[in-house]
GROMACS .gro file of C-alpha atoms in nm:
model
  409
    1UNK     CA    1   9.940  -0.595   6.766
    2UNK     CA    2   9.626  -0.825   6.819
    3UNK     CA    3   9.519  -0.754   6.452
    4UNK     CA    4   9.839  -0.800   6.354
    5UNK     CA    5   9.852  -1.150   6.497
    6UNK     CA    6   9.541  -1.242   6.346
    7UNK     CA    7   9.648  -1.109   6.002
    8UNK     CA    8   9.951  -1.389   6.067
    9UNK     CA    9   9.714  -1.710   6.193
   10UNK     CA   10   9.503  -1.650   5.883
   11UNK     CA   11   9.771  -1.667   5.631
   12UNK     CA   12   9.986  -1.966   5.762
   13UNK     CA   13   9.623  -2.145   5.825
   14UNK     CA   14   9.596  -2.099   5.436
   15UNK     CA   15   9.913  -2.207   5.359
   16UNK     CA   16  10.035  -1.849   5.277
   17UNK     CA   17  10.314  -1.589   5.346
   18UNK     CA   18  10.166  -1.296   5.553
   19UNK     CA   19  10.401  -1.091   5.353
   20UNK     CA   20  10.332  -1.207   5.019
   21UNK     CA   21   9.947  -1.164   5.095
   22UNK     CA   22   9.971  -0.851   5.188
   23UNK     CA   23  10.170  -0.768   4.839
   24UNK     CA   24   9.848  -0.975   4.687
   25UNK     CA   25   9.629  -0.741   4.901
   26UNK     CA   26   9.750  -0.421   4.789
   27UNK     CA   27   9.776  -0.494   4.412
   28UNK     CA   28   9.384  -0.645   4.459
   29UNK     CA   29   9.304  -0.264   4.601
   30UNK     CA   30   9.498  -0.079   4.318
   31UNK     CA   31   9.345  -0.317   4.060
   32UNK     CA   32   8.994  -0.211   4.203
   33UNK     CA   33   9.068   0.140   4.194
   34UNK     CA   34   9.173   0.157   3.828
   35UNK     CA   35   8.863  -0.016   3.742
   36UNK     CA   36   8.678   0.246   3.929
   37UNK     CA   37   8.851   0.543   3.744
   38UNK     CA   38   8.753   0.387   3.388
   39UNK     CA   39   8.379   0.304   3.516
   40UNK     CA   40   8.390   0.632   3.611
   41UNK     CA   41   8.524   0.827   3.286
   42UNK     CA   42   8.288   0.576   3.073
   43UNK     CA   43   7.961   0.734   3.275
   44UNK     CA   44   8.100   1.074   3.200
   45UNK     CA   45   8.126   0.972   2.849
   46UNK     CA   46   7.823   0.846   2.820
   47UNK     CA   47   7.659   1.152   2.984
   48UNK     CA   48   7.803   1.340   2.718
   49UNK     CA   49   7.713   1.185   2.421
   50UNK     CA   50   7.325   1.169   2.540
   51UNK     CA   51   7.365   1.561   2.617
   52UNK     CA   52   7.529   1.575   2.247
   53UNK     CA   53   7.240   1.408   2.137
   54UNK     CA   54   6.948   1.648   2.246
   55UNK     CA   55   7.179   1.946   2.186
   56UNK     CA   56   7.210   1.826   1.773
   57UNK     CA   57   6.863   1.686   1.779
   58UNK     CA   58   6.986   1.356   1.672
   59UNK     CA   59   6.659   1.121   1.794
   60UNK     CA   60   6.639   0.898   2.115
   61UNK     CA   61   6.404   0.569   2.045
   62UNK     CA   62   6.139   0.713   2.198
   63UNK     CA   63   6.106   1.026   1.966
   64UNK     CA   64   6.165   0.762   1.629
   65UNK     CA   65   5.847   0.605   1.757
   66UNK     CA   66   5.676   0.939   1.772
   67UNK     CA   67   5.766   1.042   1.395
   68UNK     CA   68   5.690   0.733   1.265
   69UNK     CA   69   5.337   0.776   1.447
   70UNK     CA   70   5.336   1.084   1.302
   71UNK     CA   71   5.439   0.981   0.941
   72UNK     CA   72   5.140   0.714   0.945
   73UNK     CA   73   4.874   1.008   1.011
   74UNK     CA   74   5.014   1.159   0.777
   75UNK     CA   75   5.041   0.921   0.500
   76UNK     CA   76   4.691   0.781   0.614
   77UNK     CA   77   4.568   1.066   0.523
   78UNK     CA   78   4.724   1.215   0.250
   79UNK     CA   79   4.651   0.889   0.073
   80UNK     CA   80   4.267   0.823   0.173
   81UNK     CA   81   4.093   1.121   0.339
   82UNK     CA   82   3.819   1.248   0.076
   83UNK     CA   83   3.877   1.620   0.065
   84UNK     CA   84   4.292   1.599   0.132
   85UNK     CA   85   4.361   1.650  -0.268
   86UNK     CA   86   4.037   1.923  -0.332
   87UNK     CA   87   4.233   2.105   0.007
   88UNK     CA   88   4.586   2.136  -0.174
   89UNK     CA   89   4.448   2.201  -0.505
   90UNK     CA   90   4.285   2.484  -0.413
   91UNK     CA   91   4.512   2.724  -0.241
   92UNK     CA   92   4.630   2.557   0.036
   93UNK     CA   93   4.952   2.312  -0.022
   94UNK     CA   94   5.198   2.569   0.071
   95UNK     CA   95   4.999   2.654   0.418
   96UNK     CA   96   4.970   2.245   0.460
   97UNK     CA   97   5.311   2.208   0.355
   98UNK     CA   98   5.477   2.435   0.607
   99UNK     CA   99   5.211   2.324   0.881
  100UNK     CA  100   5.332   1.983   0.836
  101UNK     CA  101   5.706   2.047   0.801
  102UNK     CA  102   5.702   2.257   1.151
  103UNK     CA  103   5.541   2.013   1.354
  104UNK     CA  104   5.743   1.717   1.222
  105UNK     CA  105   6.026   1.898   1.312
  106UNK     CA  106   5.920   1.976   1.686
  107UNK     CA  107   5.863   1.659   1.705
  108UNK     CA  108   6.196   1.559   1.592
  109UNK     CA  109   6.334   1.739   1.839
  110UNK     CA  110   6.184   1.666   2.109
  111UNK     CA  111   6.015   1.960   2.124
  112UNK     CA  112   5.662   1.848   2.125
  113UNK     CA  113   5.485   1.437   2.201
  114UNK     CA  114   5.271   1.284   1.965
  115UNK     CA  115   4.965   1.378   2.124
  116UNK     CA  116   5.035   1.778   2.062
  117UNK     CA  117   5.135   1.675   1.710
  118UNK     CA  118   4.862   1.483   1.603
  119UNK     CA  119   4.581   1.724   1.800
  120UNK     CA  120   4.778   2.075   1.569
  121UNK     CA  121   4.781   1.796   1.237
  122UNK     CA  122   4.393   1.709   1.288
  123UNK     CA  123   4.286   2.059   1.426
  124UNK     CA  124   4.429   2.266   1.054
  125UNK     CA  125   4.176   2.026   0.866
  126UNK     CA  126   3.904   2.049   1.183
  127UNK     CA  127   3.928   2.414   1.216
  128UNK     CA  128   3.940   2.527   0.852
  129UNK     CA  129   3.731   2.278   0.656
  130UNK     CA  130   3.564   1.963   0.809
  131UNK     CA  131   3.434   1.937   1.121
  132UNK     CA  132   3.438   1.559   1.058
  133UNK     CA  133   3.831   1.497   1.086
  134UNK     CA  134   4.028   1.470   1.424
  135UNK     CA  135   4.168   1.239   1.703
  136UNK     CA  136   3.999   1.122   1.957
  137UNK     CA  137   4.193   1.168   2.236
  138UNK     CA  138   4.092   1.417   2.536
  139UNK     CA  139   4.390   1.673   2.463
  140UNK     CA  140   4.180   1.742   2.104
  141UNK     CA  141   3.853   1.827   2.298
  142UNK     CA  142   3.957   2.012   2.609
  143UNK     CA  143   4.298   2.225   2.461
  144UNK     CA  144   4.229   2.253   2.104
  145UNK     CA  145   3.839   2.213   2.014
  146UNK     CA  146   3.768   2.500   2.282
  147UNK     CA  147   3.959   2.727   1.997
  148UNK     CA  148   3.696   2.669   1.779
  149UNK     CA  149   3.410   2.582   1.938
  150UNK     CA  150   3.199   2.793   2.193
  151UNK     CA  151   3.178   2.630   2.524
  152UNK     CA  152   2.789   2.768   2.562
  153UNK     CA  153   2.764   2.591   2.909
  154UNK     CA  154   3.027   2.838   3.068
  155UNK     CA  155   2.801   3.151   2.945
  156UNK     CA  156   2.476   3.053   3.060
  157UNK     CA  157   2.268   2.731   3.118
  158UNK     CA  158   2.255   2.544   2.834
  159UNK     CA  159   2.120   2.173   2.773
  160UNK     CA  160   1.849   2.198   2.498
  161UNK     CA  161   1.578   1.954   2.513
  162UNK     CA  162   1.277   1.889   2.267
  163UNK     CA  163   1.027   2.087   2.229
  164UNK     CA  164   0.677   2.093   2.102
  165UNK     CA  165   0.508   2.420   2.184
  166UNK     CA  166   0.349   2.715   2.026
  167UNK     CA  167   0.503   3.058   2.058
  168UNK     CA  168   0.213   3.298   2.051
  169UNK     CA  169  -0.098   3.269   1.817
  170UNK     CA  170   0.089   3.227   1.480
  171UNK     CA  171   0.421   3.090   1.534
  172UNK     CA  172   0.476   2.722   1.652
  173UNK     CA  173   0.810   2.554   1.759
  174UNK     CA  174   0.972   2.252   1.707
  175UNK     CA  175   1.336   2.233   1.917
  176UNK     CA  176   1.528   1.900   1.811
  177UNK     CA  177   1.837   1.849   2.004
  178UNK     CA  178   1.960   1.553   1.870
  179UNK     CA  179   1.954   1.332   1.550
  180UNK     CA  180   2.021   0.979   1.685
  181UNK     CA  181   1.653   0.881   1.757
  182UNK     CA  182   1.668   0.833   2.130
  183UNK     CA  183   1.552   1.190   2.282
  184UNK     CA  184   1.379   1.259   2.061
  185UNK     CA  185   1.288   1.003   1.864
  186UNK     CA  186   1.205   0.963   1.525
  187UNK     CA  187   0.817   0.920   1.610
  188UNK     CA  188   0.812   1.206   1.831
  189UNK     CA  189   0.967   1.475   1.540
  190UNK     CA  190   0.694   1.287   1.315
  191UNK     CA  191   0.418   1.357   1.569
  192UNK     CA  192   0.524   1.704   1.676
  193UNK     CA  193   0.515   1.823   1.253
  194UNK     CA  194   0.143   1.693   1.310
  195UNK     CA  195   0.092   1.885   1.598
  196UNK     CA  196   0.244   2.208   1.428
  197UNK     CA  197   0.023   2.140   1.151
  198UNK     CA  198  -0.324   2.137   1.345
  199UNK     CA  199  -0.228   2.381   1.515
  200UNK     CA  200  -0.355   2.697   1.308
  201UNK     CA  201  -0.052   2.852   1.327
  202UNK     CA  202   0.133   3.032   0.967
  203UNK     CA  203   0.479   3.015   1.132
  204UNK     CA  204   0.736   2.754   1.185
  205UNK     CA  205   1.101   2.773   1.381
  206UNK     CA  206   1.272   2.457   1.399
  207UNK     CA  207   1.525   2.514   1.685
  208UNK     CA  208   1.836   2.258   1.625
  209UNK     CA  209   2.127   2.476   1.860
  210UNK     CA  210   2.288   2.218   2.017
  211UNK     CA  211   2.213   1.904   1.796
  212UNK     CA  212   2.556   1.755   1.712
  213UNK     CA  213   2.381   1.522   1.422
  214UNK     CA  214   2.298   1.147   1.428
  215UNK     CA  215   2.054   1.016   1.151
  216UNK     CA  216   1.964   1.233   0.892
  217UNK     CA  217   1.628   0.993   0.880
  218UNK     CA  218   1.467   1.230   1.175
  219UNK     CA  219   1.421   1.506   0.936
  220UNK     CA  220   1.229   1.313   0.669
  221UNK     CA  221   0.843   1.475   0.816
  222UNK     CA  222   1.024   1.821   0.823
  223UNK     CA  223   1.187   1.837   0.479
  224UNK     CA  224   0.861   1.847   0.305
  225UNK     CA  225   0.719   2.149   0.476
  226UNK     CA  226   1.029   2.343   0.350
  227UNK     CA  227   1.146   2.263   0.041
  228UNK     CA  228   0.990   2.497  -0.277
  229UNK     CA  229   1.250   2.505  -0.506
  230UNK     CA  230   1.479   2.312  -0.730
  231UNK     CA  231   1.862   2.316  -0.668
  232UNK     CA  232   2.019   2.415  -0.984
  233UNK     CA  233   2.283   2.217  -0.938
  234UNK     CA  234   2.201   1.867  -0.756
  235UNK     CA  235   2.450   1.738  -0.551
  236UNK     CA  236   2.712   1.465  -0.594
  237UNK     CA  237   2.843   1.276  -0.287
  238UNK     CA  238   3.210   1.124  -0.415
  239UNK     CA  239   3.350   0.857  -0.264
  240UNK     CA  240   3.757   0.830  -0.278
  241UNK     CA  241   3.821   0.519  -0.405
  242UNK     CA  242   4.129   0.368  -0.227
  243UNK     CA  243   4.196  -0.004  -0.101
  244UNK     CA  244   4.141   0.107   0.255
  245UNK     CA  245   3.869   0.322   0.217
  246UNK     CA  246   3.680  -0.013   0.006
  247UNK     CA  247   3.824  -0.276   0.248
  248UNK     CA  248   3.587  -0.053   0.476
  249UNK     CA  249   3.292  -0.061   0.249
  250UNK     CA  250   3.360  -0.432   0.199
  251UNK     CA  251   3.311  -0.523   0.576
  252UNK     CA  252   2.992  -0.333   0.567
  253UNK     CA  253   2.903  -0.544   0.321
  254UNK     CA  254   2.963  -0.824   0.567
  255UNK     CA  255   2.728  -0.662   0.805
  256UNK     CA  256   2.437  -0.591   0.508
  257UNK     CA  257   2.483  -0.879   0.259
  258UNK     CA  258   2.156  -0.790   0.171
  259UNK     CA  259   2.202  -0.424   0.044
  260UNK     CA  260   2.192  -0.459  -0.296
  261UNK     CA  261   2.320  -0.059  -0.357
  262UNK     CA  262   2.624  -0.138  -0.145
  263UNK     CA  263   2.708  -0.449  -0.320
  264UNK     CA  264   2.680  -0.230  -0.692
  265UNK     CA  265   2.864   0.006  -0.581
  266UNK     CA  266   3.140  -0.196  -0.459
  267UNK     CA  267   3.144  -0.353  -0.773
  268UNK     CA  268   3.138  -0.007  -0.958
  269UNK     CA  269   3.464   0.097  -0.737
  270UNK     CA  270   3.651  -0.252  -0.867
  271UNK     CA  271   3.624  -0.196  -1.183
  272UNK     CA  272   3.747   0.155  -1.212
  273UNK     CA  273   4.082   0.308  -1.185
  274UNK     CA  274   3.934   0.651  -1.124
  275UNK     CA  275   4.041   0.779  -0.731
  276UNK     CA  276   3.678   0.963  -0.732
  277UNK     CA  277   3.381   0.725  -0.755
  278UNK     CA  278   2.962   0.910  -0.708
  279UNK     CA  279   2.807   0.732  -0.440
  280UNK     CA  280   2.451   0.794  -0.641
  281UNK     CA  281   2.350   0.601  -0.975
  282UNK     CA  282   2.421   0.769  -1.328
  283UNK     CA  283   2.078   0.777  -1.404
  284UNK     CA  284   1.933   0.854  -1.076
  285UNK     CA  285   1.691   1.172  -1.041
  286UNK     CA  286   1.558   1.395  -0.751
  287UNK     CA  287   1.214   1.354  -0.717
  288UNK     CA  288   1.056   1.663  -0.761
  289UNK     CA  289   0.859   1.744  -0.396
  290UNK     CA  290   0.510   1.922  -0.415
  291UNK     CA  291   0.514   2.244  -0.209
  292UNK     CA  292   0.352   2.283   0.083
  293UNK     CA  293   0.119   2.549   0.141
  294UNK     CA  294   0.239   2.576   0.525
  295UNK     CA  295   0.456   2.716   0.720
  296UNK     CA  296   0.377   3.055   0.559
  297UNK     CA  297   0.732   3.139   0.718
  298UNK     CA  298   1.006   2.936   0.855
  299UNK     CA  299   1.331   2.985   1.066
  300UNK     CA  300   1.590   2.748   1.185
  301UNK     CA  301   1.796   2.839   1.428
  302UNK     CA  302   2.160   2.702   1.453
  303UNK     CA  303   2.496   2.777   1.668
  304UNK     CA  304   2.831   2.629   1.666
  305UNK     CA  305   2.728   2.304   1.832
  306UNK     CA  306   2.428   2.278   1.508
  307UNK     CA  307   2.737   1.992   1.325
  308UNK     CA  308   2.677   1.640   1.147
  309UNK     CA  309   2.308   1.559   1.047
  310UNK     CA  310   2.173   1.897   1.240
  311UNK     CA  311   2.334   2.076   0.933
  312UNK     CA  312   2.198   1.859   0.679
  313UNK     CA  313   1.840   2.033   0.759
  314UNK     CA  314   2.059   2.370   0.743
  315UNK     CA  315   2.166   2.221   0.393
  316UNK     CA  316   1.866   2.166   0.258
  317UNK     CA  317   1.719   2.495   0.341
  318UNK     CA  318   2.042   2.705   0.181
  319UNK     CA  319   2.007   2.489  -0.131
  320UNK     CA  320   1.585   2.389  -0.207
  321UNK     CA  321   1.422   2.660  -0.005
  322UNK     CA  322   1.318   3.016  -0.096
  323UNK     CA  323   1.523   3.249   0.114
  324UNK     CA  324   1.205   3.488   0.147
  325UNK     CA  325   1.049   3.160   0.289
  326UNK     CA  326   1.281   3.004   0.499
  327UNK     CA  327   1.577   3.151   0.696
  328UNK     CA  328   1.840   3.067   0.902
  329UNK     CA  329   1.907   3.256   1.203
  330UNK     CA  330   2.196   3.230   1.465
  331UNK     CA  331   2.535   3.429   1.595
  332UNK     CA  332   2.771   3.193   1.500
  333UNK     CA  333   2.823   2.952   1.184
  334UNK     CA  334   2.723   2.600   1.250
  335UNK     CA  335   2.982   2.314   1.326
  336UNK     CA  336   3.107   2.242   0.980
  337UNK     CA  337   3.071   1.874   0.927
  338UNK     CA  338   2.787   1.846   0.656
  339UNK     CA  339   2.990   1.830   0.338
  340UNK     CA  340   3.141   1.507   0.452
  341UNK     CA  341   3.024   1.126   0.583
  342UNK     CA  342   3.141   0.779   0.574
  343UNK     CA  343   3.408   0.840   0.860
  344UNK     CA  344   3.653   0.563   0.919
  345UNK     CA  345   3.870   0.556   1.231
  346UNK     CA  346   4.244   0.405   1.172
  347UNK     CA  347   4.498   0.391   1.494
  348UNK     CA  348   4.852   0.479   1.549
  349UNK     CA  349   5.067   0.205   1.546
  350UNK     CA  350   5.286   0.266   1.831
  351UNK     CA  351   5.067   0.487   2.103
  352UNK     CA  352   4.714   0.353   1.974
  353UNK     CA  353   4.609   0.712   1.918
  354UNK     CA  354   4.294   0.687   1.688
  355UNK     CA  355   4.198   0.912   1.428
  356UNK     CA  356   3.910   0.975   1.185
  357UNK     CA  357   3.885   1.110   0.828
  358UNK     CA  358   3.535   1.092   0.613
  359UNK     CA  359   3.583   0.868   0.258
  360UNK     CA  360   3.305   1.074   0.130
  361UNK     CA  361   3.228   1.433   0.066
  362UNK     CA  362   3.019   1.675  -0.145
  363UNK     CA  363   3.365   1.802  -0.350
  364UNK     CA  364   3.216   2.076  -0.500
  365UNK     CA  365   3.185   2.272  -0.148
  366UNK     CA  366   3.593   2.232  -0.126
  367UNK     CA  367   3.614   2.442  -0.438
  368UNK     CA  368   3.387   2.701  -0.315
  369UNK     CA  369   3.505   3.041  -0.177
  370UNK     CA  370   3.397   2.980   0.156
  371UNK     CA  371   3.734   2.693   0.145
  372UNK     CA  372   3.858   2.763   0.490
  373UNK     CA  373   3.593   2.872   0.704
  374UNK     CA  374   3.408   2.589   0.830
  375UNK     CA  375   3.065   2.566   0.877
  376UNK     CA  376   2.732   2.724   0.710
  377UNK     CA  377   2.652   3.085   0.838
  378UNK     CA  378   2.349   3.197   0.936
  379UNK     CA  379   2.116   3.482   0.665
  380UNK     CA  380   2.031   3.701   0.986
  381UNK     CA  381   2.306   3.698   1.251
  382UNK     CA  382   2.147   3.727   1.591
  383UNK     CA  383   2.244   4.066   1.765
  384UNK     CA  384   2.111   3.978   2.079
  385UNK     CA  385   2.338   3.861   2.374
  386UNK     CA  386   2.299   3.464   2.400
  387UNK     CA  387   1.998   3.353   2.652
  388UNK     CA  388   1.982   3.335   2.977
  389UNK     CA  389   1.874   3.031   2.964
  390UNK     CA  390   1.793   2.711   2.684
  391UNK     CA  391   1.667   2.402   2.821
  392UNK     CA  392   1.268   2.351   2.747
  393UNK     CA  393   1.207   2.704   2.762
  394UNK     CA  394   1.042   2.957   2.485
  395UNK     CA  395   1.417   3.145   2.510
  396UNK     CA  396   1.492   3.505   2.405
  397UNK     CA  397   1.608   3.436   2.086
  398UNK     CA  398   1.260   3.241   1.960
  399UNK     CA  399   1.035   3.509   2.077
  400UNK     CA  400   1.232   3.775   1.872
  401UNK     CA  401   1.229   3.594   1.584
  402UNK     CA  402   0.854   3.482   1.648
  403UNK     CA  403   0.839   3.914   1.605
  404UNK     CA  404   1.016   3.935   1.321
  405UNK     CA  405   0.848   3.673   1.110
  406UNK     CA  406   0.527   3.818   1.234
  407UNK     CA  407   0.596   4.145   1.139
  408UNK     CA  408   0.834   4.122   0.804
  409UNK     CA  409   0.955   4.465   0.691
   0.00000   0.00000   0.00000
């Protein structure tokens, strides 16, 4: 009754008919309801045709962004890296084909982010041919490197660190854990080659486990003591001449305006249409080297981590050195980035993911029959169970190879 007598004051103090605002009042509740039942139905609608979606793979925004991501690796580096065409010509464009057509179509899906696609992309030319090519994000090195790379750390204690030293009367060692100059340094690998050769000893190992590269400068004292024979057939570093690849060279140029070999070659690389340019000059020669009477013997000793500038040294001793001379001893092959250099990083457009390829290579190793396993293996594979131990140490592995130098069968 009181509410009712409220409901009456209100209406006649606004001037309207209690009854006819109550008609007002209902229809404003039914109109509110109807629009409830059609917001209602359009949610369900919309629910649908989003489930409809990822049930028919039919793309959200989010996963167009990730294949167009995708599509610029690719094209990137179908269209610039230096060994992509050598790859496919030589046995492998169905396996890259099919490779490239699954993951595309994860990603499609949904299936898989662009991280996971561009770490499986990178990893078939990382794993199988150049140790040189990948992204550099930390989903490559902690899920997918591990798969081809030993973790030595988790087997035993393992942080090499130079070494000068001699192993018993006739063997001397030189351990050189990295090639950027800082520790050691360039003047220290110079001064420890002097050391080795006042020393009296026959014997050389040149320890390089654990050198992921640098400069190949640090090995210029060392080369001479090894090399004592010609390679048959020299080398020839291409260079895959494509805008981006020279727009990189150019800004170098920038940097070295004084580099009179850069500037020719940039020139040389203009005025050609040909896709494969030699970095060395037509008429350039190796200098033949004068042999040196020591070491007597020599070993270098490599592992998985040996990569980069580390297996230049391994290089030069497979291709100038006398295998009765000079071997190379380790359990596994070495990293598998010394056929390739130059590397130049280029970015994903939409999640800023960075990747590298090399613009130049030695293309004759991608037509060799070792296409597909990566890295240089070792003449003697080590039988031994890895070392205890390889800091500064004389480890297991250099005294049994100080035996078997000493004591040749």
């Amino acid at each position: 009754r009181a509410a009712m007598d409220v409901w009456t004051n209100l209406c006649f103090r606004c001037n309207i008919h209690p009854i006819e605002a109550f008609s007002t009042y209902n229809s404003c509740i039914f109109a509110a309801q109807k629009i409830f039942k059609i917001m209602k139905h359009l949610i369900t609608l919309l629910f649908i045709v989003i489930t409809c979606q990822s049930l028919l793979g039919y793309p959200t925004d989010s996963v167009k962004i990730n294949v167009a991501d995708f599509d610029f690796l690719v094209s990137t580096t179908e269209e610039n890296y230096v060994a992509y065409p050598h790859i496919i010509n030589n046995g492998f464009n169905k396996e890259y084909k099919r490779m490239k057509s699954a993951i595309r179509s994860n990603l499609k899906k949904g299936k898989i982010g662009i991280e996971q696609a561009a770490c499986e992309y990178a990893f078939w030319f990382f794993d199988k041919f150049d140790g040189h090519y990948h992204v550099d994000i930390p989903m490559f090195w902690d899920v997918y490197f591990p798969k081809s790379h030993i973790r030595y750390r988790e087997l035993f204690e393992y942080a090499p660190k130079a070494v000068s030293c001699m192993v018993d009367t006739n063997t001397w060692l030189i351990r050189v854990p990295s090639c950027e100059g800082k520790d050691p340094t360039f003047e220290w690998v110079a001064k420890a080659v002097e050391q080795y050769l006042n020393s009296g000893c026959d014997n050389l190992i040149i320890d390089v486990r654990g050198n992921t590269g640098g400069s190949d400068e640090i090995w210029m004292p060392v080369v001479p003591l090894l090399v004592d024979k010609e390679n048959v057939s020299p080398d020839t570093i291409w260079f895959r001449n494509t805008k981006t690849n020279l727009d990189f060279f150019k800004r170098q140029q920038t940097n070295h305006p004084d580099n009179e070999w850069l500037t020719s070659f940039i020139t040389k690389c203009e005025t050609t249409s040909d896709e494969f340019v030699p970095t060395n000059e037509d008429d350039e020669e190796e200098e033949e080297m004068p042999h040196s009477e020591l070491p007597h013997r020599a070993a270098i000793i490599v592992d998985k981590s040996t990569g980069s500038s580390a297996e230049t040294l391994v290089t030069v001793v497979k291709r100038y050195c006398n295998p009765e001379r000079t071997k190379i001893y380790g359990k596994d092959n070495t990293w598998g980035a010394n056929e390739t250099g130059n590397q130049l990083g280029a970015m994903l457009p939409n999640s800023k993911i960075w990747f590298y390829y090399p613009t130049c290579g030695n293309l004759s190793y991608f037509q060799g029959k070792n296409l597909g396993t990566a890295g240089i293996a070792p003449d003697i594979r080590i039988a031994l169970p890895y070392p205890t131990k390889l800091t500064d140490n004389i480890d297991e592995w250099v005294i049994w190879i100080a035996s078997e130098m000493n004591n040749p069968s």
